[in-house]
GROMACS .gro file of C-alpha atoms in nm:
model
  502
    1MET     CA    1  -2.944  11.166   3.931
    2ILE     CA    2  -3.207  11.094   4.156
    3GLU     CA    3  -3.314  11.439   4.167
    4LYS     CA    4  -3.400  11.422   3.813
    5LEU     CA    5  -3.578  11.099   3.804
    6VAL     CA    6  -3.941  11.084   3.865
    7ASN     CA    7  -4.121  10.835   4.073
    8GLU     CA    8  -4.403  10.704   3.836
    9ASN     CA    9  -4.613  10.593   4.157
   10LYS     CA   10  -4.649  10.893   4.323
   11ASN     CA   11  -5.070  10.917   4.249
   12HIS     CA   12  -5.370  10.996   4.456
   13SER     CA   13  -5.182  10.776   4.733
   14SER     CA   14  -4.998  11.047   4.802
   15GLY     CA   15  -5.270  11.315   4.944
   16ARG     CA   16  -5.335  11.566   4.682
   17SER     CA   17  -5.686  11.586   4.654
   18LEU     CA   18  -5.640  11.700   4.286
   19ARG     CA   19  -5.534  11.476   3.932
   20VAL     CA   20  -5.430  11.626   3.608
   21LEU     CA   21  -5.569  11.498   3.249
   22PHE     CA   22  -5.396  11.569   2.921
   23PRO     CA   23  -5.682  11.444   2.650
   24ILE     CA   24  -5.447  11.376   2.346
   25GLU     CA   25  -5.599  11.317   2.002
   26PRO     CA   26  -5.664  10.941   1.960
   27LEU     CA   27  -5.568  10.903   1.586
   28THR     CA   28  -5.217  11.030   1.531
   29GLY     CA   29  -5.143  11.249   1.820
   30ILE     CA   30  -5.168  10.999   2.070
   31HIS     CA   31  -4.847  10.759   1.949
   32LEU     CA   32  -4.683  11.116   1.921
   33GLN     CA   33  -4.402  11.196   2.151
   34TRP     CA   34  -4.499  11.480   2.306
   35LEU     CA   35  -4.187  11.598   2.533
   36GLY     CA   36  -4.377  11.933   2.674
   37LEU     CA   37  -4.632  11.711   2.840
   38MET     CA   38  -4.409  11.486   2.911
   39ILE     CA   39  -4.185  11.743   3.104
   40ILE     CA   40  -4.478  11.947   3.301
   41SER     CA   41  -4.596  11.567   3.425
   42SER     CA   42  -4.257  11.552   3.547
   43VAL     CA   43  -4.261  11.869   3.720
   44LEU     CA   44  -4.581  11.815   3.896
   45LYS     CA   45  -4.560  11.466   3.982
   46ARG     CA   46  -4.220  11.552   4.157
   47GLU     CA   47  -4.475  11.777   4.397
   48GLY     CA   48  -4.738  11.448   4.418
   49PHE     CA   49  -4.954  11.528   4.180
   50GLU     CA   50  -5.119  11.245   3.954
   51VAL     CA   51  -5.082  11.278   3.624
   52GLU     CA   52  -5.205  11.111   3.351
   53ILE     CA   53  -5.297  11.087   2.979
   54ILE     CA   54  -5.658  10.964   2.799
   55LYS     CA   55  -5.753  10.939   2.449
   56ALA     CA   56  -5.966  11.276   2.353
   57ASP     CA   57  -6.308  11.021   2.329
   58ILE     CA   58  -6.540  11.147   2.545
   59ASN     CA   59  -6.657  10.801   2.636
   60GLU     CA   60  -6.324  10.740   2.790
   61VAL     CA   61  -6.306  11.066   2.971
   62ARG     CA   62  -6.674  10.969   3.045
   63LYS     CA   63  -6.509  10.680   3.304
   64LYS     CA   64  -6.286  10.860   3.379
   65LEU     CA   65  -6.475  11.169   3.580
   66ARG     CA   66  -6.759  10.994   3.719
   67ASP     CA   67  -6.587  10.970   4.035
   68GLY     CA   68  -6.658  11.308   4.121
   69ARG     CA   69  -6.241  11.377   4.175
   70LYS     CA   70  -6.117  11.757   4.122
   71THR     CA   71  -5.973  11.733   3.781
   72LEU     CA   72  -5.758  12.013   3.590
   73ILE     CA   73  -5.803  11.890   3.239
   74GLY     CA   74  -5.481  11.989   2.986
   75TYR     CA   75  -5.465  12.047   2.636
   76SER     CA   76  -5.134  12.115   2.427
   77VAL     CA   77  -5.217  12.251   2.090
   78PRO     CA   78  -5.101  12.322   1.821
   79THR     CA   79  -5.285  12.500   1.567
   80TYR     CA   80  -5.382  12.230   1.291
   81LEU     CA   81  -5.572  12.027   1.613
   82ALA     CA   82  -5.727  12.353   1.750
   83LYS     CA   83  -6.037  12.297   1.601
   84PHE     CA   84  -6.045  11.953   1.734
   85TYR     CA   85  -5.985  12.007   2.094
   86LEU     CA   86  -6.189  12.312   2.153
   87GLN     CA   87  -6.486  12.085   1.977
   88PHE     CA   88  -6.399  11.798   2.238
   89ASN     CA   89  -6.345  12.034   2.540
   90LYS     CA   90  -6.727  12.178   2.523
   91LEU     CA   91  -6.781  11.809   2.482
   92VAL     CA   92  -6.659  11.755   2.838
   93LYS     CA   93  -6.813  12.100   2.985
   94ASP     CA   94  -7.119  12.047   2.899
   95GLU     CA   95  -7.115  11.772   3.117
   96PHE     CA   96  -6.880  11.797   3.394
   97HIS     CA   97  -6.728  12.069   3.600
   98VAL     CA   98  -6.406  12.097   3.557
   99PHE     CA   99  -6.084  12.330   3.516
  100SER     CA  100  -5.995  12.303   3.184
  101ILE     CA  101  -5.642  12.514   3.027
  102PHE     CA  102  -5.536  12.538   2.701
  103GLY     CA  103  -5.140  12.578   2.603
  104GLY     CA  104  -4.891  12.546   2.335
  105PRO     CA  105  -4.855  12.672   1.983
  106HIS     CA  106  -5.174  12.794   1.899
  107PRO     CA  107  -5.318  12.982   2.237
  108THR     CA  108  -4.967  13.114   2.283
  109TYR     CA  109  -5.043  13.298   1.905
  110PHE     CA  110  -5.419  13.347   1.947
  111PRO     CA  111  -5.468  13.406   2.273
  112GLU     CA  112  -5.822  13.512   2.166
  113MET     CA  113  -5.915  13.203   2.174
  114ILE     CA  114  -5.977  13.302   2.586
  115ALA     CA  115  -6.342  13.407   2.495
  116VAL     CA  116  -6.462  13.087   2.343
  117GLU     CA  117  -6.711  12.833   2.519
  118GLY     CA  118  -6.568  12.633   2.786
  119VAL     CA  119  -6.196  12.712   2.760
  120ASP     CA  120  -6.111  12.843   3.153
  121ALA     CA  121  -5.766  12.954   3.094
  122ILE     CA  122  -5.466  12.996   2.824
  123CYS     CA  123  -5.056  12.949   2.899
  124ILE     CA  124  -4.897  13.182   2.666
  125GLY     CA  125  -4.491  13.064   2.649
  126GLU     CA  126  -4.366  12.832   2.841
  127GLY     CA  127  -4.577  12.683   3.073
  128ASP     CA  128  -4.339  12.379   3.238
  129TYR     CA  129  -4.412  12.607   3.622
  130ALA     CA  130  -4.686  12.798   3.516
  131LEU     CA  131  -4.982  12.486   3.514
  132LEU     CA  132  -4.757  12.343   3.883
  133ASP     CA  133  -4.880  12.673   4.022
  134LEU     CA  134  -5.217  12.658   3.896
  135ALA     CA  135  -5.277  12.365   3.971
  136LYS     CA  136  -5.131  12.414   4.375
  137LYS     CA  137  -5.402  12.705   4.343
  138LEU     CA  138  -5.695  12.504   4.297
  139GLU     CA  139  -5.622  12.221   4.467
  140ARG     CA  140  -5.611  12.447   4.801
  141ASP     CA  141  -5.929  12.655   4.671
  142GLU     CA  142  -5.718  12.941   4.672
  143PRO     CA  143  -5.722  13.289   4.437
  144TYR     CA  144  -5.584  13.168   4.158
  145PHE     CA  145  -5.639  13.478   3.888
  146SER     CA  146  -5.249  13.611   3.883
  147VAL     CA  147  -5.118  13.309   3.780
  148GLU     CA  148  -4.849  13.431   3.624
  149ASN     CA  149  -4.826  13.298   3.181
  150LEU     CA  150  -5.167  13.245   3.202
  151TRP     CA  151  -5.513  13.421   3.080
  152ILE     CA  152  -5.771  13.308   3.311
  153LYS     CA  153  -6.176  13.381   3.249
  154GLU     CA  154  -6.342  13.495   3.523
  155ASP     CA  155  -6.689  13.538   3.417
  156SER     CA  156  -6.711  13.847   3.134
  157ILE     CA  157  -6.378  13.929   3.295
  158ILE     CA  158  -6.052  13.813   3.153
  159HIS     CA  159  -5.711  13.827   3.397
  160LYS     CA  160  -5.427  13.887   3.113
  161ASN     CA  161  -5.111  13.833   3.350
  162PRO     CA  162  -4.778  13.908   3.254
  163LEU     CA  163  -4.534  13.639   3.099
  164ARG     CA  164  -4.292  13.494   3.428
  165PRO     CA  165  -3.892  13.489   3.320
  166VAL     CA  166  -3.779  13.177   3.084
  167VAL     CA  167  -3.600  12.879   3.205
  168ASN     CA  168  -3.294  12.994   3.096
  169ASN     CA  169  -3.068  12.696   3.283
  170LEU     CA  170  -3.287  12.384   3.125
  171ASP     CA  171  -3.049  12.159   3.322
  172ASP     CA  172  -3.310  12.242   3.664
  173LEU     CA  173  -3.554  12.054   3.476
  174PRO     CA  174  -3.656  11.729   3.557
  175PHE     CA  175  -3.598  11.506   3.228
  176PRO     CA  176  -3.885  11.450   3.091
  177ASP     CA  177  -4.183  11.140   3.218
  178ARG     CA  178  -4.189  10.866   2.922
  179ASN     CA  179  -4.434  10.707   3.193
  180LEU     CA  180  -4.738  10.895   3.098
  181PHE     CA  181  -4.772  10.788   2.742
  182SER     CA  182  -4.665  10.405   2.829
  183LEU     CA  183  -4.955  10.334   2.863
  184TYR     CA  184  -5.066  10.378   2.414
  185GLN     CA  185  -4.717  10.330   2.333
  186PRO     CA  186  -4.545  10.025   2.441
  187ARG     CA  187  -4.157  10.003   2.440
  188SER     CA  188  -4.028   9.780   2.158
  189GLY     CA  189  -3.721   9.935   2.171
  190LEU     CA  190  -3.760   9.919   1.807
  191SER     CA  191  -3.902  10.286   1.774
  192PRO     CA  192  -3.712  10.589   1.788
  193THR     CA  193  -3.654  10.819   2.089
  194GLY     CA  194  -3.699  11.154   2.059
  195VAL     CA  195  -3.506  11.440   2.294
  196MET     CA  196  -3.447  11.797   2.321
  197THR     CA  197  -3.137  11.966   2.381
  198THR     CA  198  -3.212  12.309   2.280
  199ARG     CA  199  -3.521  12.568   2.330
  200GLY     CA  200  -3.526  12.826   2.045
  201CYS     CA  201  -3.396  12.951   1.718
  202PRO     CA  202  -3.226  13.242   1.602
  203TYR     CA  203  -3.339  13.277   1.288
  204SER     CA  204  -3.653  13.461   1.164
  205CYS     CA  205  -3.832  13.231   0.872
  206THR     CA  206  -4.142  13.361   0.767
  207TYR     CA  207  -4.331  13.103   0.811
  208CYS     CA  208  -4.215  13.017   1.141
  209PHE     CA  209  -4.338  13.086   1.485
  210ASN     CA  210  -3.976  13.154   1.622
  211LYS     CA  211  -3.927  13.551   1.555
  212ALA     CA  212  -4.281  13.532   1.774
  213PHE     CA  213  -4.210  13.377   2.075
  214ARG     CA  214  -3.890  13.574   2.086
  215GLN     CA  215  -4.059  13.877   2.025
  216LEU     CA  216  -4.280  13.773   2.314
  217TYR     CA  217  -4.038  13.784   2.543
  218SER     CA  218  -3.827  14.066   2.423
  219ASP     CA  219  -4.119  14.259   2.497
  220SER     CA  220  -4.218  14.133   2.831
  221GLY     CA  221  -3.869  14.219   2.933
  222LYS     CA  222  -3.848  13.846   3.070
  223GLY     CA  223  -3.520  13.729   2.929
  224ASN     CA  224  -3.336  13.613   2.664
  225SER     CA  225  -3.555  13.323   2.459
  226THR     CA  226  -3.345  13.363   2.145
  227ILE     CA  227  -3.156  12.973   2.235
  228ARG     CA  228  -3.055  12.808   2.535
  229ARG     CA  229  -2.898  12.475   2.551
  230ARG     CA  230  -2.857  12.190   2.787
  231SER     CA  231  -2.532  12.074   2.943
  232VAL     CA  232  -2.400  11.739   2.709
  233ASP     CA  233  -2.347  11.621   3.065
  234ASN     CA  234  -2.727  11.666   3.155
  235VAL     CA  235  -2.766  11.514   2.747
  236ILE     CA  236  -2.587  11.208   2.831
  237GLU     CA  237  -2.741  11.160   3.192
  238GLU     CA  238  -3.086  11.127   3.065
  239LEU     CA  239  -2.944  10.928   2.747
  240LEU     CA  240  -2.777  10.691   2.946
  241GLU     CA  241  -3.117  10.672   3.120
  242LEU     CA  242  -3.308  10.586   2.836
  243LYS     CA  243  -3.048  10.328   2.715
  244SER     CA  244  -3.047  10.136   3.056
  245ARG     CA  245  -3.434  10.175   3.189
  246TYR     CA  246  -3.641  10.111   2.870
  247PRO     CA  247  -3.432  10.076   2.661
  248ALA     CA  248  -3.367  10.279   2.336
  249THR     CA  249  -3.204  10.156   2.054
  250TYR     CA  250  -3.174  10.474   1.846
  251PHE     CA  251  -3.279  10.847   1.921
  252VAL     CA  252  -3.402  11.160   1.753
  253PHE     CA  253  -3.325  11.477   1.806
  254TRP     CA  254  -3.583  11.716   1.766
  255ASP     CA  255  -3.327  12.045   1.825
  256ASP     CA  256  -3.433  12.288   1.526
  257ILE     CA  257  -3.057  12.287   1.501
  258PHE     CA  258  -2.874  12.051   1.619
  259VAL     CA  259  -2.483  12.176   1.534
  260ILE     CA  260  -2.556  12.559   1.562
  261TYR     CA  261  -2.255  12.535   1.859
  262PRO     CA  262  -1.923  12.406   1.766
  263ASP     CA  263  -1.777  12.370   2.109
  264TRP     CA  264  -2.073  12.172   2.254
  265LEU     CA  265  -2.061  11.925   1.941
  266GLU     CA  266  -1.719  11.853   1.959
  267ASP     CA  267  -1.744  11.790   2.353
  268PHE     CA  268  -2.117  11.579   2.284
  269THR     CA  269  -1.904  11.406   1.988
  270LYS     CA  270  -1.645  11.234   2.256
  271LYS     CA  271  -1.887  11.125   2.531
  272TYR     CA  272  -2.204  11.008   2.308
  273LYS     CA  273  -1.914  10.811   2.141
  274SER     CA  274  -1.773  10.638   2.394
  275LYS     CA  275  -2.091  10.661   2.630
  276ILE     CA  276  -2.426  10.622   2.445
  277GLY     CA  277  -2.300  10.458   2.143
  278LEU     CA  278  -2.649  10.388   1.982
  279PRO     CA  279  -2.713  10.558   1.612
  280PHE     CA  280  -2.940  10.885   1.607
  281ASN     CA  281  -3.026  11.154   1.344
  282CYS     CA  282  -3.056  11.535   1.389
  283ASN     CA  283  -3.168  11.849   1.180
  284VAL     CA  284  -2.947  12.069   1.043
  285ARG     CA  285  -2.924  12.375   0.816
  286ALA     CA  286  -2.770  12.430   0.597
  287ASN     CA  287  -2.578  12.745   0.561
  288LEU     CA  288  -2.409  12.596   0.894
  289VAL     CA  289  -2.329  12.267   0.764
  290ASN     CA  290  -1.938  12.199   0.688
  291SER     CA  291  -1.670  11.971   0.696
  292GLU     CA  292  -1.616  11.974   1.039
  293ASN     CA  293  -1.929  11.942   1.221
  294VAL     CA  294  -2.022  11.676   0.965
  295LYS     CA  295  -1.759  11.452   1.028
  296LEU     CA  296  -1.794  11.493   1.375
  297LEU     CA  297  -2.172  11.398   1.313
  298LYS     CA  298  -2.039  11.076   1.157
  299GLU     CA  299  -1.771  10.956   1.438
  300ALA     CA  300  -2.071  11.031   1.690
  301GLY     CA  301  -2.314  10.789   1.502
  302CYS     CA  302  -2.525  10.983   1.307
  303PHE     CA  303  -2.722  10.783   1.022
  304LEU     CA  304  -2.942  11.060   0.905
  305VAL     CA  305  -3.012  11.417   0.922
  306THR     CA  306  -3.310  11.646   0.814
  307MET     CA  307  -3.223  12.001   0.620
  308GLY     CA  308  -3.487  12.280   0.561
  309LEU     CA  309  -3.494  12.271   0.147
  310GLU     CA  310  -3.792  12.452   0.145
  311ALA     CA  311  -3.791  12.617  -0.200
  312GLY     CA  312  -3.593  12.589  -0.542
  313ASN     CA  313  -3.649  12.943  -0.626
  314ASP     CA  314  -3.393  13.221  -0.481
  315TYR     CA  315  -3.667  13.467  -0.445
  316LEU     CA  316  -3.907  13.259  -0.310
  317ARG     CA  317  -3.661  13.114  -0.065
  318ASN     CA  318  -3.493  13.380   0.020
  319THR     CA  319  -3.725  13.687  -0.017
  320ILE     CA  320  -4.108  13.527   0.063
  321LEU     CA  321  -3.953  13.291   0.331
  322LYS     CA  322  -3.613  13.440   0.431
  323ARG     CA  323  -3.472  13.160   0.475
  324ASN     CA  324  -3.073  13.383   0.452
  325MET     CA  325  -2.909  13.090   0.251
  326THR     CA  326  -2.800  13.035  -0.112
  327LYS     CA  327  -2.864  12.749  -0.365
  328ASP     CA  328  -2.479  12.676  -0.359
  329HIS     CA  329  -2.545  12.651   0.046
  330ILE     CA  330  -2.814  12.347   0.010
  331ILE     CA  331  -2.584  12.138  -0.281
  332ASN     CA  332  -2.321  12.195  -0.148
  333ALA     CA  333  -2.411  12.083   0.266
  334ILE     CA  334  -2.577  11.783   0.128
  335GLU     CA  335  -2.259  11.711  -0.087
  336LEU     CA  336  -2.026  11.706   0.262
  337ILE     CA  337  -2.321  11.469   0.438
  338LYS     CA  338  -2.373  11.197   0.186
  339GLU     CA  339  -1.999  11.179   0.140
  340GLU     CA  340  -1.984  11.089   0.488
  341GLY     CA  341  -2.234  10.817   0.397
  342ILE     CA  342  -2.500  11.005   0.632
  343LYS     CA  343  -2.924  10.973   0.466
  344VAL     CA  344  -3.033  11.349   0.393
  345GLN     CA  345  -3.425  11.383   0.466
  346THR     CA  346  -3.520  11.712   0.311
  347PHE     CA  347  -3.889  11.942   0.407
  348ASN     CA  348  -4.006  12.110   0.141
  349LEU     CA  349  -4.292  12.364   0.108
  350ILE     CA  350  -4.530  12.402  -0.237
  351GLY     CA  351  -4.788  12.640  -0.258
  352ILE     CA  352  -4.595  12.908  -0.110
  353PRO     CA  353  -4.746  13.304  -0.186
  354LYS     CA  354  -4.573  13.472  -0.474
  355GLY     CA  355  -4.477  13.127  -0.647
  356SER     CA  356  -4.704  12.879  -0.905
  357ILE     CA  357  -4.633  12.567  -0.970
  358GLU     CA  358  -4.363  12.593  -1.153
  359THR     CA  359  -4.200  12.739  -0.858
  360ASP     CA  360  -4.266  12.423  -0.686
  361PHE     CA  361  -4.086  12.215  -0.998
  362GLU     CA  362  -3.740  12.403  -0.937
  363THR     CA  363  -3.804  12.299  -0.588
  364LEU     CA  364  -3.813  11.899  -0.741
  365GLU     CA  365  -3.552  11.928  -0.967
  366LEU     CA  366  -3.301  12.073  -0.656
  367ASN     CA  367  -3.400  11.808  -0.485
  368LYS     CA  368  -3.335  11.556  -0.772
  369ARG     CA  369  -2.992  11.739  -0.880
  370CYS     CA  370  -2.872  11.672  -0.473
  371LYS     CA  371  -3.012  11.328  -0.520
  372VAL     CA  372  -3.197  11.323  -0.164
  373ASP     CA  373  -3.298  11.012   0.008
  374TYR     CA  374  -3.614  11.140   0.127
  375ALA     CA  375  -3.777  11.446   0.036
  376MET     CA  376  -4.050  11.565   0.222
  377CYS     CA  377  -4.334  11.773   0.109
  378PHE     CA  378  -4.596  12.047   0.269
  379ILE     CA  379  -4.845  12.256   0.115
  380ILE     CA  380  -4.782  12.553   0.354
  381GLN     CA  381  -5.005  12.667   0.596
  382PRO     CA  382  -4.951  13.029   0.656
  383TYR     CA  383  -5.012  13.034   1.018
  384HIS     CA  384  -5.190  13.345   1.213
  385ARG     CA  385  -4.936  13.622   1.362
  386THR     CA  386  -4.641  13.496   1.125
  387GLU     CA  387  -4.548  13.723   0.850
  388LEU     CA  388  -4.634  13.490   0.607
  389TYR     CA  389  -5.018  13.550   0.689
  390ASN     CA  390  -4.959  13.827   0.672
  391ILE     CA  391  -4.826  13.855   0.262
  392ALA     CA  392  -5.064  13.540   0.178
  393LYS     CA  393  -5.345  13.799   0.315
  394GLU     CA  394  -5.232  14.060   0.084
  395GLU     CA  395  -5.259  13.847  -0.169
  396GLY     CA  396  -5.586  13.745  -0.150
  397LEU     CA  397  -5.465  13.398  -0.054
  398LEU     CA  398  -5.644  13.355   0.276
  399ASN     CA  399  -6.042  13.243   0.255
  400GLN     CA  400  -6.082  13.237   0.659
  401HIS     CA  401  -5.872  13.190   0.929
  402PHE     CA  402  -5.714  12.779   1.012
  403GLU     CA  403  -5.831  12.691   1.276
  404GLY     CA  404  -5.738  12.307   1.243
  405PHE     CA  405  -5.952  12.007   1.099
  406ASP     CA  406  -6.209  11.804   1.180
  407THR     CA  407  -6.054  11.517   1.170
  408MET     CA  408  -5.691  11.351   1.135
  409LYS     CA  409  -5.729  11.176   0.843
  410ASN     CA  410  -5.552  11.393   0.633
  411PRO     CA  411  -5.189  11.261   0.492
  412TYR     CA  412  -4.913  11.405   0.695
  413GLY     CA  413  -4.761  11.716   0.568
  414TYR     CA  414  -5.142  11.814   0.432
  415HIS     CA  415  -5.287  12.136   0.501
  416PRO     CA  416  -5.521  12.304   0.194
  417PRO     CA  417  -5.376  12.496  -0.056
  418VAL     CA  418  -5.361  12.872   0.012
  419VAL     CA  419  -5.431  12.885  -0.388
  420ARG     CA  420  -5.797  13.001  -0.514
  421ASP     CA  421  -5.760  12.805  -0.919
  422PRO     CA  422  -5.919  12.477  -0.876
  423LYS     CA  423  -5.695  12.345  -1.169
  424GLN     CA  424  -5.341  12.435  -0.979
  425LYS     CA  425  -5.477  12.325  -0.655
  426LEU     CA  426  -5.509  11.972  -0.778
  427MET     CA  427  -5.205  12.023  -0.937
  428THR     CA  428  -5.107  12.125  -0.640
  429GLU     CA  429  -5.235  11.853  -0.437
  430ASN     CA  430  -5.131  11.592  -0.620
  431LEU     CA  431  -4.720  11.680  -0.676
  432HIS     CA  432  -4.756  11.702  -0.281
  433ARG     CA  433  -4.838  11.309  -0.285
  434LEU     CA  434  -4.636  11.196  -0.515
  435PHE     CA  435  -4.336  11.462  -0.455
  436ALA     CA  436  -4.105  11.234  -0.283
  437PHE     CA  437  -4.177  10.994  -0.510
  438LEU     CA  438  -4.077  11.142  -0.825
  439VAL     CA  439  -3.763  11.263  -0.636
  440TRP     CA  440  -3.664  10.938  -0.663
  441LEU     CA  441  -3.804  10.813  -0.965
  442ALA     CA  442  -3.647  11.129  -1.164
  443LEU     CA  443  -3.873  11.127  -1.454
  444PRO     CA  444  -3.850  11.476  -1.690
  445SER     CA  445  -4.087  11.746  -1.620
  446ALA     CA  446  -4.282  11.742  -1.933
  447LEU     CA  447  -4.417  11.433  -1.723
  448VAL     CA  448  -4.445  11.467  -1.474
  449LYS     CA  449  -4.695  11.797  -1.515
  450MET     CA  450  -4.898  11.564  -1.722
  451ILE     CA  451  -4.898  11.359  -1.439
  452ILE     CA  452  -5.040  11.553  -1.150
  453LYS     CA  453  -5.296  11.691  -1.347
  454LEU     CA  454  -5.424  11.408  -1.405
  455PRO     CA  455  -5.755  11.312  -1.143
  456PHE     CA  456  -5.597  10.972  -0.961
  457ALA     CA  457  -5.628  11.157  -0.622
  458ARG     CA  458  -5.679  10.805  -0.450
  459LEU     CA  459  -5.424  10.637  -0.667
  460TYR     CA  460  -5.198  10.894  -0.561
  461LEU     CA  461  -5.233  10.882  -0.194
  462LEU     CA  462  -5.173  10.538  -0.172
  463ILE     CA  463  -4.801  10.588  -0.350
  464TYR     CA  464  -4.774  10.865  -0.073
  465LYS     CA  465  -4.845  10.606   0.162
  466PHE     CA  466  -4.613  10.325   0.037
  467TRP     CA  467  -4.360  10.510   0.000
  468PHE     CA  468  -4.381  10.694   0.335
  469SER     CA  469  -4.378  10.405   0.504
  470LEU     CA  470  -4.073  10.282   0.311
  471TYR     CA  471  -3.862  10.521   0.431
  472ARG     CA  472  -4.000  10.535   0.742
  473TYR     CA  473  -3.933  10.132   0.886
  474PHE     CA  474  -3.732  10.013   0.638
  475ILE     CA  475  -3.485  10.248   0.517
  476PHE     CA  476  -3.438  10.560   0.693
  477PRO     CA  477  -3.352  10.373   1.069
  478PRO     CA  478  -3.104  10.153   1.187
  479THR     CA  479  -3.229   9.779   1.013
  480LYS     CA  480  -3.437   9.588   1.225
  481PHE     CA  481  -3.169   9.350   1.271
  482HIS     CA  482  -2.937   9.581   1.404
  483ARG     CA  483  -3.255   9.757   1.644
  484CYS     CA  484  -3.274   9.351   1.748
  485MET     CA  485  -2.915   9.291   1.854
  486LEU     CA  486  -2.937   9.622   2.026
  487LEU     CA  487  -3.217   9.546   2.213
  488VAL     CA  488  -3.063   9.257   2.324
  489LYS     CA  489  -2.740   9.383   2.451
  490ASN     CA  490  -2.885   9.612   2.586
  491LYS     CA  491  -3.112   9.434   2.784
  492PHE     CA  492  -2.824   9.168   2.904
  493TYR     CA  493  -2.607   9.519   2.990
  494HIS     CA  494  -2.879   9.628   3.181
  495LEU     CA  495  -2.954   9.257   3.356
  496PHE     CA  496  -2.564   9.230   3.419
  497LYS     CA  497  -2.577   9.560   3.633
  498LYS     CA  498  -2.845   9.517   3.816
  499ARG     CA  499  -2.640   9.157   3.905
  500ARG     CA  500  -2.303   9.324   3.994
  501LYS     CA  501  -2.511   9.592   4.239
  502ILE     CA  502  -2.669   9.271   4.408
   0.00000   0.00000   0.00000
């Protein structure tokens, strides 16, 4: 375990002249658990580099950079934050001589952003060790234009370097650096702790980046990126550390499909139940759910599963989105899960190209029929270089390339609808805000159609926020009393363990 843990006190005193800063969007991003950044931080700290996150606020960054120390600034960029980070980076570069690198989904699938003023480099694909190689070369003032995975700008020349092989054995990576966000995310023990046990997904949904990611590495001949999974023992080791050190009282497994390998799940259930014993939730795929894996989840301590229902209309779900699952798969999976006393949350998409408000109502009705506990709804956003983007473009539904928001004040799951008719746009936005509440309320469709035509956007947004918060903080997580008891139990366990060592 010693090799896995990062010495959080390694900093400038270790002799490293270069530091790494990760500015994070301050409204919502600063409160999220960016596991990719945490792993990269662990890799860097293991080599003695000082790593710090900071609010993406120019005044905060200005205070930090005034000391003139050599600094590498890195941004982890999903598409919805691309515009924000590009604008912020320009503010920084206008005042300070720092090296900036952009990584994450947006640079990987839209590498043309390297041409934007102020962007010095982008990372394509996995950046676990690419950033470490870059940091070492920058610190030593060595040539850095040939670092694998990176496109690097040199005046008017762009050096487009090949990919390095994927990390096939995920056990070789250090655990995420949970201390990275400690300043902005105090550990009360009552919030969920996110964990990943896999990388990749074998499916090819048209709105998702996984197909393009697999193709990226397949074309380069640099490894099979379909799906890789940590060993059960490696996962349990991390969970034990989180349980005793921080402490955690319930976990969220963010793997795309937690139940994908039956043998792994069986081994996990035995060891998790005996060594961890805390509640958790995870993601499943309806056509992979069966009585055996649901019973294993229940036995291990799963209290909530999330699955992509996406669309109630068969044509949209299987032809347009390529989910490749039937309505019966969804209905039967939810029945099996609820029979075991596990709550169900669904992901749903509305405003789908080639669909209509009527097909969106089919999605609403399927959720009502299945009596899901919470129906999370998203207005679909066809991202660049996905198959769905091409479909939406052919339909003339895209006025311009989506580069993200100027502000993060939009409600969770909101993207500008890809429809042109103003009335349909209003109905789509209102349905998004009321979707989860309407599934619970189970009103007749005729009445719902009347409600979403009304210009009560502010009221509907208040309903959305109230209903979302109610489920997020009070209904879905294990009860606060239960978590308080787990917190006390973990504290005493940790104290007793220390005293025994003494």
